[in-house]
């Protein structure tokens, strides 16, 4: 059981980390992140990589959240405040009235993350240049839904533990382990060495997705909408396309990822 | 060729419809809508249901947009203003500097829309209770990308021609014809009469999507995330599920729609 503590001052130093949550995202959080809402709180409480530090909820939510809160470690304080206090802390009306602060797990090196997937079927999502937090969140939501084993990020991707990405992912970013490639690290070389088949999604891909055969150990490469994946990268991969209507060949990257993950999970 | 007109006063009555675009969406537009950005402008210019009334762009964009603007009817005025004037009109910094005003086409009755699809293969998307403009836009983007012939909306769905839905759809809402069901209209009865097979997506669906056989004339029913489709409706449909990872059975409705549309387009 966590420790319930009443709170009535929005300036209480114990909840300073929650203050003005929107602005804080822009300047970094020193290894901590904010989770919002019941679903994300449930995912946070149900995983053990990232460490919950505290929870701030509107007191009226306590009963409904009890089944989740009761699974938190004893030492975690749960601050109970009036909705108006929660809103004052957050800096905007926080209708769902649920915030949690957690310490992010140390990120493994990309190679170490893949090493943990050796000798068995694996599905890895590799993101290149995904700078939009909505898309990042949507991609992780799909990775979690289709049971991807890991996500790799190139150095230009945004942070999956940004508040909005966590929310859009419905907690998926807390479930699927991820690692960031070093500047200049050879992505396809790494995937080859770890015996993963690199599959690049591209409108110019040679194989239509629905014809792609089962791939027991696949790394699915996705680039940002617009620029897509670099040519040099695609030249070293199987390339796969998604057939679309003439004159409207435009899919959201998270949808593209969902289609490919679903196919690889169900093919064969 | 359209008519180019310089504009330097944000309060010029000729562009009153563009003023404070964010707030105007909330109070209705009397049969008109606002399209934003180059891609949506291209879709608007390339279709003939909705009638473009005028365009407002940052003057510096004129050369790049010329190929699109030149396809607009002669009578359509294109107002050219400084970026600062465009921002002042819109009421916020409009980085892409492109707005268009159009008159929405009269909406056909649902039955009349389906009547136009008789005697040939057809793929119709049917939305029930989709109240979120992001999801509405995402669903239409996928409907356009996979060449759905029509979209039906139940009376509780939001307006696809809301500015944000248009933007998220990347113009898809302007490409795919849609109709709204009347209050109390019998949806499945209508689909049956028009010889469309009703396929309802649901986590409890009996057939996994990837096992669904080709359906030459399909109506794909999608409900809002959370409540899903009403039981009474599903009892009268083929029901289809999307297999997901244990403990994280959560997909965005636009992704669900994309998966199902893609499957129906490529199956068989």
Coordinates of C-alpha atoms in Angstrom, one line a residue:
Chain A
X1 CA 0.0 0.0 0.0
X2 CA 1.2 3.5 -0.8
X3 CA 1.1 6.3 1.7
X4 CA -1.8 8.7 1.4
X5 CA -1.1 12.3 2.2
X6 CA -3.5 15.2 2.1
X7 CA -2.3 18.3 0.3
X8 CA -3.9 21.7 0.1
X9 CA -1.2 24.1 -1.0
X10 CA -0.4 24.2 -4.7
X11 CA 3.0 25.6 -3.7
X12 CA 3.8 22.7 -1.4
X13 CA 7.5 21.9 -2.1
X14 CA 6.7 18.2 -2.1
X15 CA 4.9 18.4 -5.3
X16 CA 7.1 21.0 -7.0
X17 CA 7.9 18.5 -9.8
X18 CA 4.3 18.7 -11.0
X19 CA 4.1 22.4 -11.2
X20 CA 3.4 23.9 -14.7
X21 CA 3.7 20.5 -16.3
X22 CA 3.3 21.8 -19.8
X23 CA 6.3 24.2 -19.6
X24 CA 8.6 21.8 -17.8
X25 CA 8.6 19.4 -20.6
X26 CA 10.4 21.9 -22.7
X27 CA 13.4 22.2 -20.4
X28 CA 13.9 18.6 -19.3
X29 CA 13.2 16.8 -16.2
X30 CA 16.5 15.5 -15.0
X31 CA 15.7 11.8 -15.5
X32 CA 12.1 12.0 -14.4
X33 CA 8.9 12.0 -16.3
X34 CA 5.2 12.7 -15.7
X35 CA 2.5 10.2 -16.4
X36 CA -1.1 11.4 -16.7
X37 CA -4.5 9.6 -16.5
X38 CA -5.7 6.3 -15.1
X39 CA -4.6 4.0 -18.0
X40 CA -1.0 5.3 -18.0
X41 CA -0.9 5.1 -14.1
X42 CA -2.0 1.5 -14.4
X43 CA 0.8 0.7 -16.9
X44 CA 3.3 2.5 -14.7
X45 CA 2.2 0.6 -11.6
X46 CA 2.3 -2.7 -13.5
X47 CA 5.9 -2.4 -14.8
X48 CA 9.2 -2.5 -13.0
X49 CA 11.8 -0.7 -15.2
X50 CA 10.8 2.9 -14.3
X51 CA 10.4 3.7 -10.7
X52 CA 7.3 5.6 -9.5
X53 CA 8.2 8.4 -7.1
X54 CA 4.9 9.9 -6.2
X55 CA 1.3 10.4 -7.3
X56 CA -0.9 13.5 -7.2
X57 CA -4.7 12.9 -7.6
X58 CA -7.9 14.7 -7.0
X59 CA -9.1 13.3 -3.7
X60 CA -12.5 12.3 -5.2
X61 CA -10.7 9.8 -7.5
X62 CA -9.1 7.8 -4.7
X63 CA -11.8 5.1 -4.4
X64 CA -11.9 4.4 -8.1
X65 CA -8.1 4.3 -8.3
X66 CA -7.5 2.2 -5.2
X67 CA -7.0 -1.1 -7.1
X68 CA -4.2 0.6 -9.0
X69 CA -2.7 2.6 -6.2
X70 CA -2.7 -0.5 -3.9
X71 CA -0.1 -2.1 -6.2
X72 CA 2.4 0.7 -5.8
X73 CA 5.3 0.2 -3.4
X74 CA 4.8 1.2 0.2
X75 CA 7.1 4.1 0.1
X76 CA 5.4 5.9 -2.7
X77 CA 3.4 9.0 -1.4
X78 CA 0.0 9.6 -3.0
X79 CA -0.9 13.2 -2.5
X80 CA -4.7 13.8 -2.3
X81 CA -5.9 17.3 -3.2
X82 CA -9.0 19.1 -4.2
X83 CA -9.5 19.3 -8.0
X84 CA -8.9 23.0 -7.9
X85 CA -5.5 22.5 -6.2
X86 CA -4.6 19.9 -8.8
X87 CA -5.5 22.3 -11.6
X88 CA -3.5 25.1 -9.9
X89 CA -0.4 22.8 -9.6
X90 CA -0.7 21.6 -13.2
X91 CA -1.3 25.1 -14.5
X92 CA -4.3 24.2 -16.6
X93 CA -7.6 22.3 -15.9
X94 CA -6.6 18.7 -15.5
X95 CA -10.0 17.1 -15.9
X96 CA -8.9 13.6 -15.2
X97 CA -7.1 14.7 -12.1
X98 CA -4.3 12.1 -12.1
X99 CA -0.6 12.8 -12.3
X100 CA 2.3 10.6 -11.4
X101 CA 6.0 11.3 -11.2
X102 CA 8.5 8.6 -12.0
X103 CA 12.3 8.1 -12.4
X104 CA 13.2 6.9 -15.9
X105 CA 15.2 3.7 -16.1
X106 CA 18.7 3.9 -17.4
X107 CA 18.6 3.4 -21.2
X108 CA 20.5 0.3 -22.4
X109 CA 22.8 0.6 -25.4
X110 CA 21.0 -0.5 -28.5
X111 CA 23.3 -3.5 -28.9
X112 CA 22.7 -4.6 -25.3
X113 CA 18.9 -4.4 -25.8
X114 CA 19.1 -6.6 -28.9
X115 CA 21.4 -9.0 -27.2
X116 CA 18.6 -9.8 -24.8
X117 CA 16.4 -11.0 -27.7
X118 CA 18.8 -13.6 -29.1
X119 CA 17.9 -17.1 -30.1
X120 CA 14.2 -16.7 -30.3
X121 CA 11.6 -15.0 -32.6
X122 CA 11.7 -11.2 -32.3
X123 CA 10.0 -8.1 -33.6
X124 CA 11.8 -4.8 -33.2
X125 CA 10.6 -1.4 -34.4
X126 CA 13.3 1.0 -35.5
X127 CA 12.4 4.7 -35.8
X128 CA 14.4 7.2 -37.9
X129 CA 13.8 10.9 -37.6
X130 CA 10.4 10.7 -35.7
X131 CA 10.4 14.2 -34.1
X132 CA 6.6 14.5 -33.6
X133 CA 5.4 13.5 -30.1
X134 CA 2.0 12.4 -31.4
X135 CA 3.5 10.1 -33.9
X136 CA 6.1 8.8 -31.3
X137 CA 3.2 8.1 -28.9
X138 CA 1.1 6.4 -31.6
X139 CA 4.0 4.2 -32.7
X140 CA 4.7 3.0 -29.2
X141 CA 1.0 2.4 -28.6
X142 CA 1.0 0.1 -31.6
X143 CA 4.3 -1.5 -30.6
X144 CA 2.8 -2.4 -27.2
X145 CA -0.5 -3.6 -28.7
X146 CA 1.3 -5.9 -31.2
X147 CA 3.8 -7.1 -28.6
X148 CA 7.0 -5.6 -30.2
X149 CA 10.0 -6.7 -28.2
X150 CA 11.9 -3.5 -28.4
X151 CA 12.1 -0.1 -30.1
X152 CA 15.3 1.5 -31.4
X153 CA 15.5 5.2 -32.0
X154 CA 18.0 7.0 -34.2
X155 CA 19.7 10.1 -32.6
X156 CA 17.2 12.5 -34.3
X157 CA 14.1 11.0 -32.8
X158 CA 12.3 12.9 -30.0
X159 CA 12.1 11.6 -26.4
X160 CA 9.4 8.9 -26.0
X161 CA 9.1 9.9 -22.3
X162 CA 7.9 13.4 -23.1
X163 CA 4.6 13.8 -21.4
X164 CA 2.5 14.0 -24.5
X165 CA 4.1 11.0 -26.1
X166 CA 3.4 9.0 -23.0
X167 CA -0.2 10.1 -23.0
X168 CA -0.8 9.4 -26.7
X169 CA 0.9 6.0 -26.3
X170 CA -1.6 5.1 -23.5
X171 CA 1.4 4.0 -21.5
X172 CA 3.0 2.0 -24.4
X173 CA 6.3 3.8 -24.0
X174 CA 6.5 2.5 -20.4
X175 CA 5.9 -1.1 -21.6
X176 CA 8.2 -1.6 -24.6
X177 CA 11.9 -1.2 -23.8
X178 CA 13.8 1.2 -26.1
X179 CA 17.3 2.3 -26.8
X180 CA 18.8 5.1 -28.7
X181 CA 21.5 4.6 -31.3
X182 CA 24.7 6.6 -31.0
X183 CA 25.6 9.3 -33.5
X184 CA 27.2 7.5 -36.4
X185 CA 26.3 4.0 -35.2
X186 CA 25.8 1.6 -38.1
X187 CA 22.1 0.7 -37.8
X188 CA 21.8 -2.1 -40.4
X189 CA 25.2 -3.5 -39.4
X190 CA 24.0 -3.8 -35.9
X191 CA 20.7 -5.4 -36.9
X192 CA 22.6 -7.9 -39.2
X193 CA 25.0 -8.8 -36.4
X194 CA 22.1 -9.5 -34.1
X195 CA 20.5 -11.7 -36.9
X196 CA 17.5 -9.4 -37.4
X197 CA 16.1 -9.0 -41.0
X198 CA 15.8 -5.3 -41.8
X199 CA 12.5 -4.5 -43.4
X200 CA 12.1 -0.8 -44.5
X201 CA 8.7 0.6 -45.1
X202 CA 8.6 3.0 -48.1
X203 CA 6.1 4.1 -50.7
X204 CA 8.6 2.8 -53.3
X205 CA 9.1 -0.5 -51.5
X206 CA 9.5 -3.6 -53.7
X207 CA 7.1 -6.0 -51.9
X208 CA 3.6 -5.1 -51.0
X209 CA 3.1 -5.6 -47.3
X210 CA 0.3 -8.2 -47.7
X211 CA 2.6 -10.4 -49.8
X212 CA 5.5 -10.2 -47.3
X213 CA 6.3 -13.7 -46.0
X214 CA 6.6 -14.5 -42.3
X215 CA 9.9 -13.2 -40.9
X216 CA 10.8 -14.8 -37.6
X217 CA 13.2 -12.1 -36.5
X218 CA 12.3 -8.8 -38.0
X219 CA 13.4 -5.2 -37.5
X220 CA 10.9 -2.9 -39.0
X221 CA 12.3 0.5 -40.1
X222 CA 10.1 3.6 -40.2
X223 CA 11.0 7.1 -41.3
X224 CA 9.2 10.4 -40.7
X225 CA 6.3 11.3 -43.0
X226 CA 7.6 13.4 -45.8
X227 CA 11.3 12.7 -45.8
X228 CA 10.9 9.0 -45.2
X229 CA 14.0 6.8 -44.8
X230 CA 17.4 7.7 -46.2
X231 CA 18.2 6.0 -49.5
X232 CA 21.4 4.6 -48.2
X233 CA 19.6 2.8 -45.5
X234 CA 16.9 1.4 -47.7
X235 CA 19.5 0.0 -50.1
X236 CA 20.6 -2.4 -47.4
X237 CA 17.1 -3.5 -46.4
X238 CA 14.2 -5.5 -47.7
X239 CA 11.8 -2.8 -48.8
X240 CA 8.0 -3.0 -48.4
X241 CA 5.2 -0.8 -49.6
X242 CA 1.6 -0.4 -48.6
X243 CA -0.7 -0.2 -51.7
X244 CA -2.8 3.0 -51.7
X245 CA -5.4 4.7 -53.8
X246 CA -4.2 6.7 -56.8
X247 CA -3.8 10.3 -56.0
X248 CA -3.8 9.9 -52.2
X249 CA -0.7 8.0 -51.2
X250 CA -0.6 9.4 -47.7
X251 CA -0.6 7.4 -44.5
X252 CA 0.2 8.5 -41.0
X253 CA 3.5 6.9 -39.8
X254 CA 1.9 5.4 -36.7
X255 CA -0.8 3.8 -39.0
X256 CA 2.0 2.5 -41.3
X257 CA 3.7 1.0 -38.3
X258 CA 0.5 -0.6 -37.0
X259 CA -0.1 -2.2 -40.4
X260 CA 3.4 -3.6 -40.6
X261 CA 3.5 -4.8 -37.0
X262 CA 0.1 -6.5 -37.3
X263 CA 1.2 -8.2 -40.5
X264 CA 4.4 -9.5 -39.1
X265 CA 2.5 -10.8 -36.0
X266 CA -0.2 -12.6 -38.0
X267 CA 1.6 -13.7 -41.2
X268 CA 2.1 -17.4 -41.8
Chain B
X1 CA -6.4 31.3 -63.3
X2 CA -7.7 32.7 -60.1
X3 CA -7.6 36.5 -59.4
X4 CA -4.6 37.7 -57.2
X5 CA -5.5 40.5 -54.9
X6 CA -3.1 42.2 -52.5
X7 CA -4.3 42.7 -49.0
X8 CA -2.8 44.6 -46.1
X9 CA -5.5 45.2 -43.5
X10 CA -6.3 42.2 -41.2
X11 CA -9.7 43.8 -40.7
X12 CA -10.5 43.9 -44.5
X13 CA -14.2 42.7 -44.7
X14 CA -13.4 40.6 -47.7
X15 CA -11.5 38.1 -45.5
X16 CA -13.8 38.3 -42.5
X17 CA -14.5 34.6 -42.7
X18 CA -10.8 33.8 -41.9
X19 CA -10.7 35.9 -38.7
X20 CA -10.0 34.0 -35.5
X21 CA -10.3 30.7 -37.2
X22 CA -9.9 28.8 -34.0
X23 CA -12.9 30.3 -32.3
X24 CA -15.1 30.3 -35.3
X25 CA -15.1 26.5 -35.5
X26 CA -16.9 26.4 -32.3
X27 CA -19.9 28.4 -33.4
X28 CA -20.4 27.0 -36.9
X29 CA -19.7 28.5 -40.3
X30 CA -23.0 28.5 -42.1
X31 CA -22.2 25.9 -44.7
X32 CA -18.6 26.9 -45.2
X33 CA -15.3 25.5 -44.0
X34 CA -11.7 26.4 -43.7
X35 CA -8.9 24.4 -45.3
X36 CA -5.3 24.8 -44.1
X37 CA -2.0 24.1 -45.7
X38 CA -0.6 23.1 -49.1
X39 CA -1.7 19.5 -49.2
X40 CA -5.3 20.2 -48.2
X41 CA -5.4 23.1 -50.7
X42 CA -4.3 20.7 -53.4
X43 CA -7.0 18.3 -52.5
X44 CA -9.6 21.1 -52.4
X45 CA -8.5 22.4 -55.8
X46 CA -8.6 18.9 -57.3
X47 CA -12.2 17.9 -56.3
X48 CA -15.5 19.3 -57.5
X49 CA -18.1 18.7 -54.7
X50 CA -17.1 21.5 -52.4
X51 CA -16.7 24.9 -54.0
X52 CA -13.6 27.0 -53.2
X53 CA -14.7 30.6 -52.4
X54 CA -11.3 32.3 -51.7
X55 CA -7.7 31.7 -50.6
X56 CA -5.6 33.7 -48.2
X57 CA -1.8 33.1 -48.4
X58 CA 1.4 34.7 -47.3
X59 CA 2.6 36.5 -50.5
X60 CA 6.0 34.8 -50.3
X61 CA 4.2 31.4 -50.9
X62 CA 2.7 32.5 -54.2
X63 CA 5.4 31.1 -56.5
X64 CA 5.5 27.7 -54.9
X65 CA 1.7 27.4 -54.8
X66 CA 1.2 28.6 -58.4
X67 CA 0.7 25.1 -59.8
X68 CA -2.1 24.5 -57.4
X69 CA -3.6 27.9 -57.5
X70 CA -3.7 27.9 -61.3
X71 CA -6.2 25.0 -61.2
X72 CA -8.7 27.1 -59.3
X73 CA -11.7 28.6 -61.2
X74 CA -11.1 32.1 -62.5
X75 CA -13.6 33.8 -60.2
X76 CA -11.8 32.6 -57.0
X77 CA -9.9 35.5 -55.4
X78 CA -6.5 34.7 -53.9
X79 CA -5.6 37.3 -51.3
X80 CA -1.9 37.9 -50.9
X81 CA -0.7 39.4 -47.6
X82 CA 2.4 39.6 -45.5
X83 CA 2.9 36.7 -43.1
X84 CA 2.2 39.1 -40.2
X85 CA -1.1 40.1 -41.7
X86 CA -2.0 36.4 -42.2
X87 CA -1.1 35.7 -38.5
X88 CA -3.2 38.7 -37.4
X89 CA -6.2 37.5 -39.3
X90 CA -5.9 33.9 -38.1
X91 CA -5.4 35.0 -34.6
X92 CA -2.3 32.8 -34.0
X93 CA 1.0 32.3 -35.9
X94 CA 0.1 30.4 -39.0
X95 CA 3.5 29.1 -40.0
X96 CA 2.4 27.5 -43.2
X97 CA 0.6 30.7 -44.2
X98 CA -2.1 29.0 -46.3
X99 CA -5.9 29.2 -45.7
X100 CA -8.8 28.6 -48.0
X101 CA -12.5 29.1 -47.6
X102 CA -15.0 26.8 -49.3
X103 CA -18.7 26.2 -49.4
X104 CA -19.6 22.7 -48.3
X105 CA -21.5 20.5 -50.8
X106 CA -25.1 19.6 -49.8
X107 CA -24.9 16.3 -47.9
X108 CA -26.7 13.4 -49.6
X109 CA -29.0 11.2 -47.6
X110 CA -27.2 8.0 -46.6
X111 CA -29.4 5.8 -48.8
X112 CA -28.8 8.0 -51.8
X113 CA -25.1 7.8 -51.3
X114 CA -25.2 4.0 -51.1
X115 CA -27.5 3.9 -54.1
X116 CA -24.7 5.3 -56.2
X117 CA -22.5 2.3 -55.3
X118 CA -24.9 -0.4 -56.6
X119 CA -23.9 -3.3 -58.8
X120 CA -20.1 -3.2 -58.2
X121 CA -17.5 -3.9 -55.5
X122 CA -17.8 -1.4 -52.7
X123 CA -16.0 -0.5 -49.5
X124 CA -17.9 1.7 -47.1
X125 CA -16.7 2.9 -43.7
X126 CA -19.4 3.4 -41.1
X127 CA -18.6 5.5 -38.0
X128 CA -20.6 5.3 -34.7
X129 CA -20.0 7.8 -32.0
X130 CA -16.7 9.2 -33.2
X131 CA -16.7 12.6 -31.4
X132 CA -13.0 13.3 -31.5
X133 CA -11.8 15.4 -34.4
X134 CA -8.3 13.9 -34.4
X135 CA -9.8 10.4 -34.8
X136 CA -12.3 11.6 -37.4
X137 CA -9.5 13.1 -39.4
X138 CA -7.3 10.0 -39.0
X139 CA -10.2 7.8 -40.1
X140 CA -10.9 9.8 -43.2
X141 CA -7.2 9.9 -44.1
X142 CA -7.2 6.1 -44.1
X143 CA -10.5 6.0 -46.0
X144 CA -9.0 8.1 -48.7
X145 CA -5.6 6.3 -48.7
X146 CA -7.3 2.9 -49.1
X147 CA -9.9 4.1 -51.6
X148 CA -13.1 3.7 -49.5
X149 CA -16.1 4.6 -51.7
X150 CA -18.1 6.4 -49.0
X151 CA -18.3 7.1 -45.2
X152 CA -21.5 7.0 -43.2
X153 CA -21.7 8.8 -39.9
X154 CA -24.2 8.1 -37.1
X155 CA -26.0 11.2 -35.7
X156 CA -23.5 11.4 -32.7
X157 CA -20.4 11.7 -34.8
X158 CA -18.6 15.1 -35.0
X159 CA -18.4 17.1 -38.2
X160 CA -15.7 15.9 -40.6
X161 CA -15.5 19.4 -42.0
X162 CA -14.3 20.9 -38.7
X163 CA -11.0 22.6 -39.4
X164 CA -8.9 20.2 -37.3
X165 CA -10.5 17.1 -38.8
X166 CA -9.8 18.4 -42.3
X167 CA -6.2 19.1 -41.4
X168 CA -5.5 15.7 -39.7
X169 CA -7.2 14.0 -42.6
X170 CA -4.7 15.7 -45.0
X171 CA -7.7 16.5 -47.1
X172 CA -9.2 13.0 -47.0
X173 CA -12.6 14.4 -45.8
X174 CA -12.8 16.4 -49.0
X175 CA -12.1 13.4 -51.2
X176 CA -14.4 10.7 -49.7
X177 CA -18.1 11.4 -49.9
X178 CA -20.0 11.1 -46.7
X179 CA -23.5 11.2 -45.4
X180 CA -25.1 11.3 -41.9
X181 CA -27.8 8.9 -40.8
X182 CA -31.0 10.3 -39.5
X183 CA -31.8 10.0 -35.8
X184 CA -33.4 6.5 -35.4
X185 CA -32.5 5.4 -38.9
X186 CA -31.9 1.6 -39.1
X187 CA -28.3 1.4 -40.0
X188 CA -27.9 -2.4 -40.6
X189 CA -31.3 -2.5 -42.3
X190 CA -30.0 0.1 -44.7
X191 CA -26.8 -1.7 -45.4
X192 CA -28.6 -5.0 -45.9
X193 CA -31.0 -3.4 -48.4
X194 CA -28.1 -2.0 -50.3
X195 CA -26.4 -5.4 -50.4
X196 CA -23.5 -4.5 -48.2
X197 CA -22.1 -7.0 -45.7
X198 CA -21.9 -5.4 -42.3
X199 CA -18.5 -6.1 -40.6
X200 CA -18.2 -4.8 -37.0
X201 CA -14.8 -4.3 -35.5
X202 CA -14.7 -5.3 -31.8
X203 CA -12.2 -6.7 -29.3
X204 CA -14.7 -9.5 -28.8
X205 CA -15.1 -10.1 -32.5
X206 CA -15.4 -13.8 -33.6
X207 CA -13.1 -13.7 -36.6
X208 CA -9.5 -12.4 -36.4
X209 CA -9.1 -9.8 -39.1
X210 CA -6.3 -11.6 -40.9
X211 CA -8.5 -14.6 -41.3
X212 CA -11.4 -12.6 -42.8
X213 CA -12.2 -13.8 -46.3
X214 CA -12.5 -11.2 -49.2
X215 CA -15.9 -9.4 -49.0
X216 CA -16.7 -7.8 -52.4
X217 CA -19.2 -5.3 -50.9
X218 CA -18.3 -4.5 -47.3
X219 CA -19.5 -1.9 -44.8
X220 CA -16.9 -1.6 -42.0
X221 CA -18.4 -0.5 -38.7
X222 CA -16.2 1.3 -36.1
X223 CA -17.2 2.6 -32.7
X224 CA -15.4 5.1 -30.4
X225 CA -12.5 3.9 -28.3
X226 CA -13.9 3.0 -24.9
X227 CA -17.6 2.4 -25.5
X228 CA -17.1 0.6 -28.8
X229 CA -20.1 -0.4 -30.9
X230 CA -23.6 -1.0 -29.3
X231 CA -24.3 -4.7 -28.6
X232 CA -27.6 -4.6 -30.5
X233 CA -25.7 -3.4 -33.6
X234 CA -23.0 -6.0 -33.3
X235 CA -25.5 -8.8 -33.0
X236 CA -26.6 -8.1 -36.5
X237 CA -23.1 -8.0 -38.1
X238 CA -20.1 -10.2 -38.8
X239 CA -17.8 -9.3 -36.0
X240 CA -14.1 -9.1 -36.4
X241 CA -11.3 -8.7 -33.9
X242 CA -7.6 -7.6 -34.1
X243 CA -5.4 -9.9 -32.0
X244 CA -3.3 -8.0 -29.6
X245 CA -0.7 -8.5 -26.9
X246 CA -1.9 -9.8 -23.5
X247 CA -2.4 -6.9 -21.1
X248 CA -2.4 -4.1 -23.7
X249 CA -5.4 -4.5 -25.9
X250 CA -5.6 -0.9 -26.9
X251 CA -5.6 0.4 -30.4
X252 CA -6.5 3.9 -31.7
X253 CA -9.7 3.7 -33.7
X254 CA -8.1 5.3 -36.8
X255 CA -5.4 2.6 -36.7
X256 CA -8.1 -0.1 -36.3
X257 CA -9.9 1.4 -39.3
X258 CA -6.6 1.5 -41.3
X259 CA -5.9 -2.2 -40.5
X260 CA -9.4 -3.2 -41.6
X261 CA -9.6 -1.1 -44.7
X262 CA -6.1 -2.4 -45.8
X263 CA -7.2 -6.0 -45.2
X264 CA -10.4 -5.6 -47.2
X265 CA -8.5 -3.9 -50.1
X266 CA -5.8 -6.6 -50.3
X267 CA -7.5 -9.8 -49.2
X268 CA -8.0 -12.5 -51.8

